[in-house]
Amino acid sequence: MKFEDCHSVDLLDGSDLAKACIELIMEKREVTDIVLSIICFICTVFGVPANMYSLYFFLKKTRDLPTCMYIVISATDILTCVIVLPVGICLAAHRQPMMFNSKVFCSVWGLTWELIPYYSVFLVFMLSFMRTIVLVRPLTRIKKSVIITVLVVYGSFLVFRQLLGVILGHSHYKFQASSGYCWNHIDDSKYQVSDAFFSTVQLAFPIIPITISCMLSLYTMRSSITITQQQGSITRMKKEATKTIILITMVYIVFNLPVFLNYSRYIITVYVIGKDFLDPNNANWFVQEYIWLFTYIITVALNSISNPIVYFLRMKNFRRHLKKKFGPRTYEQTLANSHSHTELYNVVNNKTVCTDL
């Protein structure tokens, strides 16, 4: 029996064909769950140390505005790579609740994960916006305190909006085996409509200014004219920085566009057409089982591990610092390092060494 033969079979009619299709689906589900759990484990095992190193690198740099934004992005990516691990454990355990058995953990995890996509898209928007301002109006100075205040206020707003439904009793976090993680179950239908609307707007609205910022940045880079050699060097540095930010923005859009499209499809299906989003008559078994898991969990986690790769490919200082810390040392480097330590020891102990011998 082929899997394609099950598309038109009613799995609830109790026939032998339906039972055979259910067994076939469970086999494919088990394989898919294992693959997705491995992806989650990779995101944690690779993403956490990679983003921790990125955070360490940016913390050592001069704290200008772009660096501060990279620090916040790296911290957000670390959090993402850490909290995707319970989902991987759940999938590997055949969708048993595991860590999600705790109501407190389930609520904290659900709240935290719901904040990540919205805050991440806002960070990318701010990074693109600041770079565009620097390119279009180089003499404009944006105060660091203003940006930090905006980030704190927006983050506080997101937390308040997510907690409001729980406080008012309109929603609660609950583990759902068909999803593999904790959902925010909304009991009030009116609140459900407003929550879905605001969620889609918060994901979709920044994409417009982000796209405009990228276009303006590309146009400014192409139309820039260097007058002196020094100005040419500065312009090249700005171009490289802009290319990096554009690449980070495009990577973010690629990995997070499925979330926005899924939310949009959900709103159109449920509130415009009036059908159940996961009704077997409207969606096949893969969509029912994996549409939210893939677009809402996996792609967001993959975006978090992709950022350190972009830093490594685009930032020379990042590569140089990484090779200096973890690359193989030559004999000359080891000797120079040993010599510097000897000089420091002698200075501390008020000793002098004749180096002309």
mmCIF file of N, CA and C in Angstrom, residues 74-125:
data_model
loop_
_atom_site.group_PDB
_atom_site.id
_atom_site.type_symbol
_atom_site.label_atom_id
_atom_site.label_comp_id
_atom_site.label_asym_id
_atom_site.label_seq_id
_atom_site.Cartn_x
_atom_site.Cartn_y
_atom_site.Cartn_z
ATOM 1 N N SER A 74 22.189 38.371 19.798
ATOM 2 C CA SER A 74 22.903 37.161 20.226
ATOM 3 C C SER A 74 22.288 36.587 21.496
ATOM 4 N N ALA A 75 21.926 37.458 22.442
ATOM 5 C CA ALA A 75 21.289 36.980 23.678
ATOM 6 C C ALA A 75 19.944 36.317 23.375
ATOM 7 N N THR A 76 19.177 36.913 22.457
ATOM 8 C CA THR A 76 17.891 36.318 22.060
ATOM 9 C C THR A 76 18.093 34.969 21.375
ATOM 10 N N ASP A 77 19.132 34.869 20.547
ATOM 11 C CA ASP A 77 19.420 33.599 19.868
ATOM 12 C C ASP A 77 19.842 32.515 20.854
ATOM 13 N N ILE A 78 20.594 32.892 21.878
ATOM 14 C CA ILE A 78 20.970 31.919 22.917
ATOM 15 C C ILE A 78 19.727 31.374 23.591
ATOM 16 N N LEU A 79 18.820 32.273 23.959
ATOM 17 C CA LEU A 79 17.576 31.853 24.613
ATOM 18 C C LEU A 79 16.772 30.926 23.711
ATOM 19 N N THR A 80 16.700 31.248 22.430
ATOM 20 C CA THR A 80 15.962 30.414 21.477
ATOM 21 C C THR A 80 16.553 29.012 21.389
ATOM 22 N N CYS A 81 17.877 28.934 21.271
ATOM 23 C CA CYS A 81 18.536 27.629 21.147
ATOM 24 C C CYS A 81 18.423 26.798 22.421
ATOM 25 N N VAL A 82 18.271 27.455 23.564
ATOM 26 C CA VAL A 82 18.125 26.723 24.820
ATOM 27 C C VAL A 82 16.717 26.153 24.961
ATOM 28 N N ILE A 83 15.707 26.976 24.729
ATOM 29 C CA ILE A 83 14.345 26.540 25.026
ATOM 30 C C ILE A 83 13.727 25.714 23.897
ATOM 31 N N VAL A 84 14.452 25.520 22.781
ATOM 32 C CA VAL A 84 13.951 24.593 21.762
ATOM 33 C C VAL A 84 14.260 23.149 22.161
ATOM 34 N N LEU A 85 15.148 22.962 23.126
ATOM 35 C CA LEU A 85 15.531 21.617 23.550
ATOM 36 C C LEU A 85 14.358 20.794 24.092
ATOM 37 N N PRO A 86 13.470 21.353 24.955
ATOM 38 C CA PRO A 86 12.328 20.543 25.416
ATOM 39 C C PRO A 86 11.447 20.017 24.291
ATOM 40 N N VAL A 87 11.345 20.768 23.206
ATOM 41 C CA VAL A 87 10.565 20.296 22.056
ATOM 42 C C VAL A 87 11.244 19.089 21.425
ATOM 43 N N GLY A 88 12.564 19.142 21.288
ATOM 44 C CA GLY A 88 13.298 18.009 20.744
ATOM 45 C C GLY A 88 13.174 16.775 21.617
ATOM 46 N N ILE A 89 13.212 16.966 22.935
ATOM 47 C CA ILE A 89 13.052 15.842 23.864
ATOM 48 C C ILE A 89 11.656 15.246 23.738
ATOM 49 N N CYS A 90 10.655 16.097 23.628
ATOM 50 C CA CYS A 90 9.272 15.644 23.484
ATOM 51 C C CYS A 90 9.086 14.839 22.194
ATOM 52 N N LEU A 91 9.636 15.309 21.102
ATOM 53 C CA LEU A 91 9.516 14.598 19.827
ATOM 54 C C LEU A 91 10.254 13.267 19.852
ATOM 55 N N ALA A 92 11.433 13.255 20.493
ATOM 56 C CA ALA A 92 12.191 12.009 20.585
ATOM 57 C C ALA A 92 11.499 10.987 21.477
ATOM 58 N N ALA A 93 10.666 11.449 22.413
ATOM 59 C CA ALA A 93 9.947 10.558 23.339
ATOM 60 C C ALA A 93 8.539 10.260 22.843
ATOM 61 N N HIS A 94 8.340 10.293 21.520
ATOM 62 C CA HIS A 94 7.037 9.978 20.900
ATOM 63 C C HIS A 94 5.935 10.917 21.402
ATOM 64 N N ARG A 95 6.300 12.189 21.535
ATOM 65 C CA ARG A 95 5.376 13.272 21.895
ATOM 66 C C ARG A 95 4.785 13.113 23.297
ATOM 67 N N GLN A 96 5.546 12.505 24.188
ATOM 68 C CA GLN A 96 5.171 12.517 25.600
ATOM 69 C C GLN A 96 5.510 13.892 26.177
ATOM 70 N N PRO A 97 4.728 14.384 27.150
ATOM 71 C CA PRO A 97 4.938 15.744 27.649
ATOM 72 C C PRO A 97 6.336 15.998 28.201
ATOM 73 N N MET A 98 6.894 15.011 28.903
ATOM 74 C CA MET A 98 8.227 15.129 29.496
ATOM 75 C C MET A 98 8.309 16.391 30.370
ATOM 76 N N MET A 99 9.140 17.355 30.002
ATOM 77 C CA MET A 99 9.310 18.570 30.805
ATOM 78 C C MET A 99 8.050 19.428 30.824
ATOM 79 N N PHE A 100 7.203 19.283 29.817
ATOM 80 C CA PHE A 100 5.977 20.072 29.743
ATOM 81 C C PHE A 100 4.897 19.566 30.705
ATOM 82 N N ASN A 101 5.189 18.496 31.462
ATOM 83 C CA ASN A 101 4.237 18.016 32.463
ATOM 84 C C ASN A 101 3.975 19.048 33.550
ATOM 85 N N SER A 102 4.989 19.844 33.826
ATOM 86 C CA SER A 102 4.852 20.897 34.832
ATOM 87 C C SER A 102 4.072 22.067 34.240
ATOM 88 N N LYS A 103 2.994 22.453 34.906
ATOM 89 C CA LYS A 103 2.182 23.575 34.413
ATOM 90 C C LYS A 103 2.962 24.884 34.441
ATOM 91 N N VAL A 104 3.802 25.043 35.470
ATOM 92 C CA VAL A 104 4.597 26.270 35.570
ATOM 93 C C VAL A 104 5.593 26.335 34.409
ATOM 94 N N PHE A 105 6.294 25.218 34.181
ATOM 95 C CA PHE A 105 7.264 25.181 33.083
ATOM 96 C C PHE A 105 6.567 25.385 31.749
ATOM 97 N N CYS A 106 5.414 24.754 31.584
ATOM 98 C CA CYS A 106 4.664 24.880 30.337
ATOM 99 C C CYS A 106 4.274 26.337 30.080
ATOM 100 N N SER A 107 3.809 27.025 31.121
ATOM 101 C CA SER A 107 3.380 28.429 30.977
ATOM 102 C C SER A 107 4.565 29.331 30.688
ATOM 103 N N VAL A 108 5.667 29.139 31.445
ATOM 104 C CA VAL A 108 6.851 29.982 31.239
ATOM 105 C C VAL A 108 7.436 29.744 29.850
ATOM 106 N N TRP A 109 7.515 28.472 29.454
ATOM 107 C CA TRP A 109 8.052 28.151 28.128
ATOM 108 C C TRP A 109 7.172 28.748 27.032
ATOM 109 N N GLY A 110 5.855 28.552 27.134
ATOM 110 C CA GLY A 110 4.943 29.066 26.116
ATOM 111 C C GLY A 110 5.005 30.577 25.992
ATOM 112 N N LEU A 111 5.052 31.263 27.146
ATOM 113 C CA LEU A 111 5.130 32.724 27.126
ATOM 114 C C LEU A 111 6.425 33.184 26.487
ATOM 115 N N THR A 112 7.543 32.547 26.867
ATOM 116 C CA THR A 112 8.847 32.950 26.337
ATOM 117 C C THR A 112 8.926 32.729 24.834
ATOM 118 N N TRP A 113 8.442 31.555 24.381
ATOM 119 C CA TRP A 113 8.547 31.274 22.948
ATOM 120 C C TRP A 113 7.645 32.189 22.128
ATOM 121 N N GLU A 114 6.511 32.588 22.675
ATOM 122 C CA GLU A 114 5.632 33.492 21.926
ATOM 123 C C GLU A 114 6.257 34.876 21.773
ATOM 124 N N LEU A 115 7.113 35.262 22.693
ATOM 125 C CA LEU A 115 7.738 36.581 22.615
ATOM 126 C C LEU A 115 8.875 36.624 21.598
ATOM 127 N N ILE A 116 9.521 35.481 21.371
ATOM 128 C CA ILE A 116 10.742 35.467 20.555
ATOM 129 C C ILE A 116 10.518 35.946 19.118
ATOM 130 N N PRO A 117 9.538 35.420 18.352
ATOM 131 C CA PRO A 117 9.396 35.894 16.963
ATOM 132 C C PRO A 117 9.098 37.384 16.864
ATOM 133 N N TYR A 118 8.239 37.885 17.765
ATOM 134 C CA TYR A 118 7.871 39.297 17.696
ATOM 135 C C TYR A 118 9.046 40.209 18.049
ATOM 136 N N TYR A 119 9.788 39.816 19.075
ATOM 137 C CA TYR A 119 10.918 40.656 19.493
ATOM 138 C C TYR A 119 12.061 40.562 18.481
ATOM 139 N N SER A 120 12.254 39.398 17.892
ATOM 140 C CA SER A 120 13.326 39.228 16.915
ATOM 141 C C SER A 120 13.089 40.079 15.679
ATOM 142 N N VAL A 121 11.856 40.084 15.184
ATOM 143 C CA VAL A 121 11.571 40.877 13.988
ATOM 144 C C VAL A 121 11.721 42.364 14.295
ATOM 145 N N PHE A 122 11.426 42.765 15.524
ATOM 146 C CA PHE A 122 11.604 44.169 15.897
ATOM 147 C C PHE A 122 13.088 44.522 15.972
ATOM 148 N N LEU A 123 13.919 43.606 16.457
ATOM 149 C CA LEU A 123 15.363 43.846 16.513
ATOM 150 C C LEU A 123 15.940 44.007 15.114
ATOM 151 N N VAL A 124 15.529 43.137 14.202
ATOM 152 C CA VAL A 124 16.010 43.234 12.821
ATOM 153 C C VAL A 124 15.537 44.541 12.187
ATOM 154 N N PHE A 125 14.307 44.919 12.482
ATOM 155 C CA PHE A 125 13.778 46.185 11.966
ATOM 156 C C PHE A 125 14.611 47.365 12.464
#
